Coordinates of C-alpha atoms in Angstrom, one line a residue:
M2 CA -0.6 0.1 0.0
D3 CA 1.1 3.2 -0.7
G4 CA -0.5 5.3 1.8
A5 CA -3.3 6.1 -0.4
A6 CA -6.3 5.0 -0.1
G7 CA -8.9 5.7 -2.3
G8 CA -10.0 9.0 -2.4
V9 CA -8.5 10.2 1.1
P10 CA -5.1 13.1 0.4
T11 CA -2.6 11.2 0.9
Q12 CA -0.1 13.3 3.2
R13 CA 3.7 11.7 4.0
L14 CA 4.8 11.6 7.4
E15 CA 7.7 13.0 7.5
W16 CA 7.1 15.3 10.3
A17 CA 6.0 12.4 11.8
A18 CA 9.5 11.3 13.1
Q19 CA 10.1 13.8 14.6
A20 CA 7.3 14.4 16.4
A21 CA 6.6 11.5 18.0
H22 CA 9.0 9.9 20.6
P23 CA 11.7 7.1 19.6
Q24 CA 10.3 3.5 20.1
D25 CA 11.6 1.9 23.5
K26 CA 14.4 0.4 22.8
M27 CA 15.4 -3.7 23.4
K28 CA 17.6 -4.1 25.9
R29 CA 20.1 -7.0 24.1
Y30 CA 19.1 -9.9 26.9
E31 CA 15.8 -8.4 26.1
K32 CA 17.0 -10.2 22.3
F33 CA 18.6 -12.4 22.8
A34 CA 16.1 -14.0 25.1
D35 CA 14.0 -13.6 22.7
E36 CA 15.7 -15.6 19.4
I37 CA 15.5 -18.2 22.1
A38 CA 11.9 -18.2 22.7
E39 CA 11.8 -18.4 19.0
L40 CA 13.5 -21.7 18.2
I41 CA 11.3 -22.9 21.7
R42 CA 7.6 -22.3 19.9
T43 CA 9.5 -23.3 16.5
G44 CA 10.4 -26.5 17.8
V45 CA 14.1 -26.3 17.6
L46 CA 14.2 -26.6 20.2
A47 CA 12.0 -29.5 21.6
P48 CA 10.6 -29.9 24.6
G49 CA 13.3 -31.5 27.7
Q50 CA 15.9 -30.8 25.9
K51 CA 19.2 -28.4 26.8
V52 CA 19.4 -25.4 26.3
P53 CA 22.9 -23.6 25.1
S54 CA 25.0 -23.7 28.0
V55 CA 25.8 -20.1 29.3
R56 CA 29.6 -20.6 27.9
H57 CA 28.8 -21.7 25.2
A58 CA 25.6 -19.5 24.6
S59 CA 28.4 -16.6 24.8
R60 CA 30.9 -18.3 22.5
T61 CA 28.6 -18.3 20.0
Y62 CA 26.3 -15.4 19.3
G63 CA 29.5 -13.6 21.2
V64 CA 26.9 -12.1 24.5
S65 CA 28.7 -12.1 27.2
A66 CA 28.0 -14.2 30.1
S67 CA 25.7 -12.1 31.6
T68 CA 23.9 -11.3 29.3
V69 CA 22.7 -15.0 28.7
F70 CA 22.0 -15.5 32.5
Q71 CA 19.8 -12.2 32.4
A72 CA 18.2 -13.7 29.3
Y73 CA 17.5 -17.2 30.7
Y74 CA 16.1 -15.4 34.5
L75 CA 13.6 -14.5 31.5
L76 CA 12.7 -17.5 29.8
E77 CA 12.1 -18.6 32.9
S78 CA 10.0 -16.3 34.4
R79 CA 7.7 -16.9 31.2
G80 CA 7.9 -20.1 31.7
L81 CA 9.8 -21.6 28.7
I82 CA 12.5 -23.3 30.3
M83 CA 13.5 -24.3 33.5
A84 CA 16.7 -24.8 35.7
R85 CA 17.4 -27.6 37.2
A86 CA 20.5 -28.9 39.7
R87 CA 23.9 -28.8 38.1
S88 CA 22.7 -29.6 34.7
G89 CA 21.6 -26.2 33.6
Y90 CA 18.9 -24.5 31.1
F91 CA 16.6 -27.3 29.3
V92 CA 13.4 -26.7 27.9
C93 CA 9.9 -27.1 29.6
Q94 CA 7.6 -30.2 29.1
H95 CA 4.9 -27.6 29.9
V96 CA 2.1 -30.7 28.5
Q97 CA 2.0 -33.9 29.8
R98 CA 0.5 -35.8 27.0
P99 CA -0.6 -34.8 24.1
L100 CA -2.6 -31.8 23.0
R101 CA -4.6 -31.9 19.6
E102 CA -5.4 -28.6 17.7
P103 CA -9.8 -29.0 17.2
E104 CA -11.8 -30.2 14.0
V105 CA -12.9 -27.5 12.4
A106 CA -14.9 -29.4 9.2
S107 CA -15.1 -27.1 6.6
R108 CA -18.9 -26.4 5.5
E109 CA -20.3 -24.5 2.7
A110 CA -21.5 -21.0 3.6
A111 CA -25.8 -20.2 4.9
T112 CA -26.6 -17.2 5.6
T113 CA -28.7 -16.5 8.6
E114 CA -31.1 -14.8 11.2
V115 CA -29.0 -13.7 13.7
D116 CA -30.0 -14.4 17.5
V117 CA -28.1 -13.8 20.6
S118 CA -28.2 -11.5 22.2
E119 CA -30.2 -13.6 25.3
L120 CA -28.1 -16.2 25.0
V121 CA -24.7 -14.3 25.0
F122 CA -26.3 -11.8 28.0
S123 CA -26.6 -14.4 30.3
V124 CA -23.4 -15.8 29.9
L125 CA -21.3 -12.1 29.8
S126 CA -23.3 -11.2 33.8
S127 CA -21.6 -14.0 35.0
I128 CA -18.5 -13.0 35.0
K129 CA -19.6 -9.6 37.0
D130 CA -18.8 -11.1 40.8
P131 CA -15.3 -10.1 41.8
D132 CA -15.3 -13.8 43.3
T133 CA -15.4 -15.9 39.5
V134 CA -13.0 -17.2 38.2
P135 CA -12.2 -15.3 35.2
F136 CA -11.8 -17.9 32.5
G137 CA -15.3 -16.6 30.0
S138 CA -13.9 -13.0 30.7
A139 CA -13.2 -10.9 27.3
F140 CA -11.8 -8.7 28.8
P141 CA -7.4 -9.1 29.6
S142 CA -6.5 -8.6 34.0
P143 CA -6.8 -5.0 34.8
E144 CA -3.0 -5.6 36.8
L145 CA -1.3 -6.5 33.1
F146 CA -1.7 -3.0 32.5
P147 CA 0.7 0.2 34.3
L148 CA -2.9 2.3 34.7
Q149 CA -1.1 5.0 37.4
R150 CA 1.1 5.5 34.4
L151 CA -1.9 6.1 32.9
A152 CA -3.3 8.5 35.1
R153 CA -0.4 10.3 35.3
S154 CA -0.5 11.4 31.9
M155 CA -4.0 12.0 32.6
S156 CA -3.3 14.7 34.8
H157 CA 0.2 16.4 32.4
A158 CA -2.6 16.2 29.2
V159 CA -5.4 17.8 30.9
R160 CA -3.2 20.8 33.1
E161 CA -1.6 21.1 28.8
M162 CA -4.7 21.1 27.1
D163 CA -5.7 23.3 25.1
P164 CA -9.3 24.3 25.2
R165 CA -9.7 25.3 21.4
S166 CA -8.7 21.2 20.7
T167 CA -12.1 20.3 22.5
V168 CA -14.0 21.6 19.7
A169 CA -11.3 21.5 16.8
D170 CA -10.6 17.8 17.3
M171 CA -14.5 16.9 17.8
T172 CA -15.2 14.0 15.2
P173 CA -11.2 12.7 14.0
G174 CA -10.1 12.8 17.1
N175 CA -7.6 13.7 19.6
H176 CA -4.1 15.2 16.6
G177 CA -1.6 14.1 18.9
L178 CA -3.4 11.4 19.0
R179 CA -3.6 9.8 15.5
R180 CA -0.5 11.7 14.9
Q181 CA 0.9 9.2 17.5
I182 CA -1.7 6.2 15.7
A183 CA -0.1 6.8 12.2
L184 CA 3.4 6.0 13.2
R185 CA 3.0 3.0 14.5
Y186 CA 1.5 2.1 11.9
M187 CA 4.9 3.7 9.4
V188 CA 6.8 1.5 12.1
G189 CA 5.3 -1.1 11.3
G190 CA 5.2 -1.1 7.2
L191 CA 2.5 0.4 6.4
P192 CA 2.2 4.2 6.3
L193 CA -1.9 6.0 5.6
P194 CA -2.5 10.0 5.4
I195 CA -3.4 10.8 9.4
E196 CA -6.6 11.7 7.5
E197 CA -7.9 8.3 6.8
L198 CA -8.4 8.0 11.2
V199 CA -10.7 8.5 13.2
I200 CA -10.8 8.1 16.7
T201 CA -14.1 5.6 18.2
N202 CA -15.5 5.0 21.6
G203 CA -13.4 1.4 21.9
A204 CA -12.7 -0.4 18.8
L205 CA -16.6 -2.0 18.3
E206 CA -18.2 2.2 17.1
A207 CA -15.4 1.9 14.8
L208 CA -16.6 -1.8 13.8
N209 CA -20.1 -0.8 14.0
L210 CA -19.9 2.6 12.1
C211 CA -18.0 0.6 9.4
L212 CA -19.9 -2.3 9.1
Q213 CA -23.8 1.1 8.8
V214 CA -21.8 2.4 5.6
V215 CA -20.9 0.2 2.9
T216 CA -24.9 -2.0 4.3
R217 CA -28.3 -1.5 4.7
P218 CA -31.1 -3.6 6.2
G219 CA -31.3 -7.0 4.8
D220 CA -28.1 -7.7 3.7
L221 CA -25.3 -10.6 3.6
V222 CA -22.6 -10.5 5.7
A223 CA -19.8 -12.8 5.7
I224 CA -18.8 -13.3 8.9
E225 CA -16.5 -16.4 10.9
S226 CA -17.5 -18.9 12.6
P227 CA -17.3 -19.0 14.7
A228 CA -16.8 -15.3 15.6
F229 CA -16.8 -14.2 18.1
Y230 CA -20.1 -13.1 19.8
A231 CA -19.2 -9.2 19.5
S232 CA -20.3 -9.1 15.5
L233 CA -23.4 -11.5 15.5
Q234 CA -25.1 -9.0 18.1
V235 CA -23.9 -6.0 15.6
L236 CA -25.7 -8.1 12.8
E237 CA -28.3 -8.4 15.1
R238 CA -29.5 -5.1 16.5
L239 CA -29.6 -4.2 12.0
K240 CA -30.9 -6.9 11.3
L241 CA -28.3 -7.7 8.7
K242 CA -27.9 -12.0 8.0
A243 CA -24.7 -13.7 8.5
V244 CA -22.6 -15.5 6.0
E245 CA -20.9 -18.0 8.6
I246 CA -17.0 -19.0 7.2
P247 CA -15.5 -21.9 8.9
V248 CA -11.8 -20.7 10.7
H249 CA -9.6 -22.9 10.8
P250 CA -8.1 -23.1 14.5
R251 CA -4.7 -22.9 12.7
E252 CA -4.6 -21.4 9.1
G253 CA -7.8 -18.7 10.1
I254 CA -10.9 -18.6 8.1
D255 CA -11.1 -21.5 5.0
L256 CA -10.5 -18.6 1.2
E257 CA -11.6 -21.0 -0.6
V258 CA -14.9 -21.1 1.2
L259 CA -15.4 -17.5 1.3
E260 CA -14.6 -17.9 -3.0
R261 CA -17.3 -19.2 -3.6
S262 CA -20.0 -17.6 -1.3
L263 CA -17.7 -14.5 -3.1
E264 CA -18.7 -15.9 -6.3
Q265 CA -22.3 -17.1 -5.5
L266 CA -24.5 -14.5 -3.0
P267 CA -24.4 -10.6 -3.2
I268 CA -21.7 -10.0 0.3
K269 CA -22.5 -6.7 1.4
A270 CA -18.9 -7.0 3.9
C271 CA -16.5 -8.8 6.1
W272 CA -15.0 -8.4 8.9
F273 CA -13.2 -11.0 9.8
M274 CA -9.8 -11.3 12.4
S275 CA -6.3 -11.9 10.8
N276 CA -4.8 -11.7 13.6
F277 CA -5.2 -13.9 16.6
H278 CA -8.8 -14.5 15.9
N279 CA -11.3 -14.2 19.2
P280 CA -12.5 -17.0 19.8
L281 CA -10.3 -19.9 18.1
G282 CA -6.4 -18.1 18.6
A283 CA -5.2 -18.8 14.9
S284 CA -4.2 -16.1 12.1
L285 CA -3.3 -15.8 8.6
A286 CA -0.5 -16.8 6.8
E287 CA 0.8 -13.1 4.4
A288 CA 0.6 -15.2 1.8
R289 CA -3.5 -16.0 3.6
K290 CA -3.6 -12.5 3.7
R291 CA -2.6 -11.6 0.1
R292 CA -5.3 -13.3 -1.2
L293 CA -8.0 -12.0 0.8
A294 CA -6.9 -8.6 -0.6
E295 CA -6.8 -10.3 -4.2
L296 CA -9.6 -11.9 -3.4
L297 CA -11.2 -8.2 -1.4
K298 CA -10.5 -6.9 -5.0
Q299 CA -12.3 -9.3 -7.6
Y300 CA -14.9 -9.2 -6.9
Q301 CA -15.2 -5.6 -5.0
V302 CA -17.0 -5.9 -1.6
P303 CA -15.3 -4.2 1.4
M304 CA -13.9 -5.1 5.1
I305 CA -13.8 -5.1 8.3
E306 CA -11.1 -5.8 9.4
D307 CA -11.2 -6.6 13.2
D308 CA -7.6 -6.3 15.2
V309 CA -7.6 -5.7 17.9
Y310 CA -5.0 -8.7 20.0
A311 CA -2.4 -7.8 16.9
E312 CA 0.0 -6.0 19.4
L313 CA -0.1 -8.9 22.1
Y314 CA 1.5 -11.2 19.9
F315 CA 4.8 -13.6 21.4
G316 CA 6.8 -14.1 18.3
Q317 CA 9.8 -11.4 17.1
Q318 CA 7.7 -10.1 14.5
A319 CA 4.1 -8.2 14.9
P320 CA 2.0 -9.8 12.3
K321 CA 0.3 -7.6 8.9
P322 CA -2.7 -6.9 8.8
V323 CA -4.7 -7.6 5.7
K324 CA -4.6 -4.6 4.7
A325 CA -1.4 -3.7 4.0
F326 CA -2.0 -5.9 1.2
D327 CA -4.6 -3.6 0.5
S328 CA -4.4 -1.2 -3.1
E329 CA -8.2 -0.5 -3.3
G330 CA -8.7 1.2 -0.1
L331 CA -11.4 -1.4 1.1
V332 CA -9.9 -2.3 4.2
M333 CA -11.3 -0.5 7.4
H334 CA -8.8 -1.5 10.0
C335 CA -10.2 -1.4 13.6
S336 CA -8.0 -1.5 16.7
S337 CA -8.5 0.1 20.4
F338 CA -6.0 -0.3 23.5
S339 CA -9.2 -1.8 25.5
K340 CA -6.3 -5.0 24.7
S341 CA -3.3 -3.1 25.1
L342 CA -2.5 -0.2 27.3
A343 CA -6.2 1.0 28.7
P344 CA -9.4 -1.3 29.7
G345 CA -12.3 1.6 30.3
Y346 CA -10.8 3.9 28.6
R347 CA -13.2 3.3 25.9
V348 CA -11.0 4.7 23.0
G349 CA -10.5 2.9 19.7
W350 CA -9.9 3.6 16.2
V351 CA -10.1 3.0 12.3
A352 CA -8.3 3.6 9.7
G353 CA -11.2 4.1 6.9
G354 CA -9.5 3.8 3.2
R355 CA -11.8 5.1 0.6
Y356 CA -14.7 5.2 3.1
A357 CA -12.9 7.9 6.0
G358 CA -15.0 10.6 4.8
E359 CA -18.2 8.6 4.7
I360 CA -16.8 7.0 9.4
E361 CA -16.1 10.4 9.3
R362 CA -19.7 11.8 8.6
L363 CA -21.3 9.1 10.5
K364 CA -19.8 9.7 14.1
L365 CA -20.2 13.3 13.6
M366 CA -24.5 12.0 13.2
T367 CA -23.7 9.6 16.1
S368 CA -21.9 10.1 19.1
I369 CA -19.9 13.1 18.4
S370 CA -16.1 11.8 19.9
A371 CA -14.8 10.5 22.1
S372 CA -13.9 11.1 25.0
V373 CA -11.5 14.3 25.0
P374 CA -9.6 14.0 28.1
A375 CA -9.2 10.4 27.8
Q376 CA -7.7 10.5 23.7
A377 CA -5.4 12.9 25.7
A378 CA -3.2 10.7 28.1
I379 CA -3.1 7.9 25.9
A380 CA -1.3 10.5 23.3
D381 CA 0.8 11.6 26.4
Y382 CA 1.5 8.2 27.6
L383 CA 2.2 7.4 23.9
Q384 CA 4.9 10.3 23.6
H385 CA 6.4 8.7 27.1
G386 CA 5.0 6.4 29.1
G387 CA 6.9 3.5 27.4
Y388 CA 4.2 2.1 25.3
D389 CA 6.9 -0.7 24.4
R390 CA 8.5 -1.0 26.6
H391 CA 4.7 -2.1 28.5
L392 CA 3.7 -4.3 25.7
R393 CA 6.9 -7.1 26.2
R394 CA 6.2 -7.2 29.7
L395 CA 2.5 -8.2 29.1
R396 CA 2.8 -10.5 26.0
Y397 CA 5.9 -12.4 28.3
A398 CA 2.5 -12.2 30.8
L399 CA 0.8 -13.7 28.5
E400 CA 2.9 -16.5 26.4
S401 CA 3.8 -18.2 30.0
Q402 CA 0.1 -17.6 31.7
Q403 CA -0.7 -19.8 28.6
N404 CA 1.7 -22.2 29.1
A405 CA 0.3 -22.5 33.0
M406 CA -3.7 -22.7 30.8
L407 CA -2.6 -25.6 28.8
A408 CA -0.6 -27.3 31.7
A409 CA -3.4 -27.1 33.4
V410 CA -5.7 -28.5 30.8
A411 CA -3.6 -31.9 30.1
R412 CA -3.5 -32.8 34.5
H413 CA -6.8 -31.8 34.3
L414 CA -9.1 -32.4 31.1
P415 CA -10.1 -35.1 29.6
E416 CA -7.4 -37.1 27.1
Q417 CA -10.5 -36.3 24.1
T418 CA -10.4 -33.1 25.2
R419 CA -8.6 -30.9 22.2
V420 CA -7.6 -27.9 22.1
S421 CA -6.4 -24.5 20.7
R422 CA -2.2 -22.6 20.5
P423 CA -2.6 -19.8 18.9
D424 CA 1.1 -17.8 18.8
G425 CA -1.0 -13.8 20.5
G426 CA -3.8 -12.6 22.1
Y427 CA -5.0 -14.9 25.0
F428 CA -7.5 -17.7 24.2
L429 CA -8.1 -21.0 24.3
W430 CA -10.3 -22.9 22.5
L431 CA -11.5 -26.4 24.1
E432 CA -13.0 -29.0 21.6
F433 CA -14.6 -31.5 24.9
P434 CA -16.1 -34.9 24.2
E435 CA -19.0 -34.6 21.8
Q436 CA -21.5 -36.1 24.7
V437 CA -20.4 -32.6 27.0
D438 CA -23.0 -29.9 26.6
S439 CA -21.7 -26.5 26.6
L440 CA -24.2 -25.0 27.9
R441 CA -25.0 -27.5 30.3
L442 CA -20.7 -27.2 31.2
F443 CA -21.8 -23.1 32.1
Q444 CA -24.1 -23.4 34.3
L445 CA -22.6 -26.0 36.4
A446 CA -19.1 -24.4 36.1
L447 CA -21.0 -20.8 37.5
A448 CA -22.4 -22.6 40.1
Q449 CA -18.7 -23.0 41.5
G450 CA -17.6 -20.3 40.6
I451 CA -15.4 -20.7 37.6
S452 CA -17.3 -18.8 34.8
I453 CA -16.2 -19.9 31.2
A454 CA -18.1 -18.8 27.7
P455 CA -19.6 -21.6 25.9
G456 CA -20.2 -22.5 21.8
P457 CA -23.1 -21.8 21.1
I458 CA -22.5 -17.8 21.6
F459 CA -20.1 -17.9 19.2
S460 CA -22.4 -18.8 16.9
A461 CA -25.6 -17.8 14.9
T462 CA -26.9 -21.2 14.2
R463 CA -26.1 -21.7 17.9
S464 CA -23.4 -24.5 16.5
F465 CA -19.9 -25.8 18.9
S466 CA -22.1 -27.4 21.5
N467 CA -19.6 -29.0 23.1
C468 CA -17.2 -26.3 22.4
A469 CA -16.0 -23.3 25.0
R470 CA -13.3 -21.3 25.9
L471 CA -11.4 -20.0 27.5
N472 CA -9.1 -16.2 28.8
Y473 CA -5.3 -17.0 30.5
G474 CA -5.1 -14.0 30.8
H475 CA -5.3 -13.6 34.0
P476 CA -1.9 -14.0 36.2
W477 CA -1.8 -17.7 37.0
T478 CA -3.0 -18.6 40.8
T479 CA -3.7 -21.9 42.7
R480 CA -7.3 -20.7 42.3
S481 CA -7.2 -21.0 38.8
E482 CA -5.5 -24.9 38.7
Q483 CA -8.2 -25.3 41.6
A484 CA -10.9 -24.7 39.1
M485 CA -9.3 -26.2 36.4
E486 CA -9.3 -29.2 38.1
T487 CA -13.5 -28.6 39.5
L488 CA -13.7 -28.4 35.2
G489 CA -13.0 -31.6 34.9
R490 CA -14.7 -33.8 37.1
I491 CA -16.9 -31.5 36.1
I492 CA -17.3 -32.2 32.3
R493 CA -16.7 -35.9 33.3
S494 CA -19.7 -36.2 34.6
L495 CA -21.0 -34.9 32.2

């Protein structure tokens, strides 16, 4: 993408590099730790295998012994390696038995009326009790976010705020925040004109605005199956019909089924997650993202890209969005800071491509503006607060918590249980033996103080009756382990 987006004026961002705070530099031991972690993730270093000794690693990689020690301590805290007395460090064997991935059968798409809200509301109400183990939550733990540092940014930003900006930036959003977001796109290899960005009340408003701009009641919208339940609720509210496209737990959306659907049905829009799909955790490889962008171009169908988990990757490189391969301005890229920095601030955005002007006008006609102080606070934090440093700590914590939950699945749940293993985000998708009714499991678990997200809330047709989504976005404790043991006992009783 060259920075132009179907009618949106191109504006180079040469000034952004000078205006924005430089990116936080990773320390050498963090880079070395990430290199070893990548070898573990890709299987080059297998579970139980010894990692290079401190002396050997120091000599081979040309780093100091101190750097190696620090890297190994970091990997140990992330749950990737463990020390054995007088033997060195070894790759952790998180799982005592192999865990198979879920099976999602490929099938032809069909149009479906959506009616899931009551079911979703009953599930969401279960996670409000602080005494409930929040495996069913859609959010990571607030303990993982720099809320005190954000509060200082809020105080500073409000004191320094130009009163005129509350009017001048009203609909497109705070100029400083849009500039910081544009810079992050540019650093990620996707230069965008700042005029393409509209700040919204969280990602959900961005997604709603995009869908309203390109559809009318009764239209067909291609969504994933399973799909994030909020997308189903939006379609239900707007009286749109769902065309469910199956998603593979590792490879992502079935592009062959999507292509046949685009060819045979009058689909007006697509709503997909390309990175760390909720609930499956799947991510599209770059070649598949490129192919998806080609299909959108071929059929001239806009796509709403829900990319709220993109910063929560466990590898060394941030995944690119489908928008990076869009030459026509058809992809509306939506994200927010709710999952990566500031839950409760409700600050999101959309890079609207050729639809940016319509999205901005619709925003003006509905909610007018996202919270002005919250926008200013996040802009200040992005410039001065060490966002990338925070993100590294957050990713390390989530990866460690994923390892802990996977190990608990292997220890406590029936052997026939299948589970996803995503490379980011904070959800696992579990497929239980066929006789397990996850709605019944939800009720019985809740009676024991444990919430889960049952599979039927992720489908317009209430499929996935023997599946559930579990959240590992909270620090792993003895209580978490006991909750997994209890789930195992309940499942075996069904």
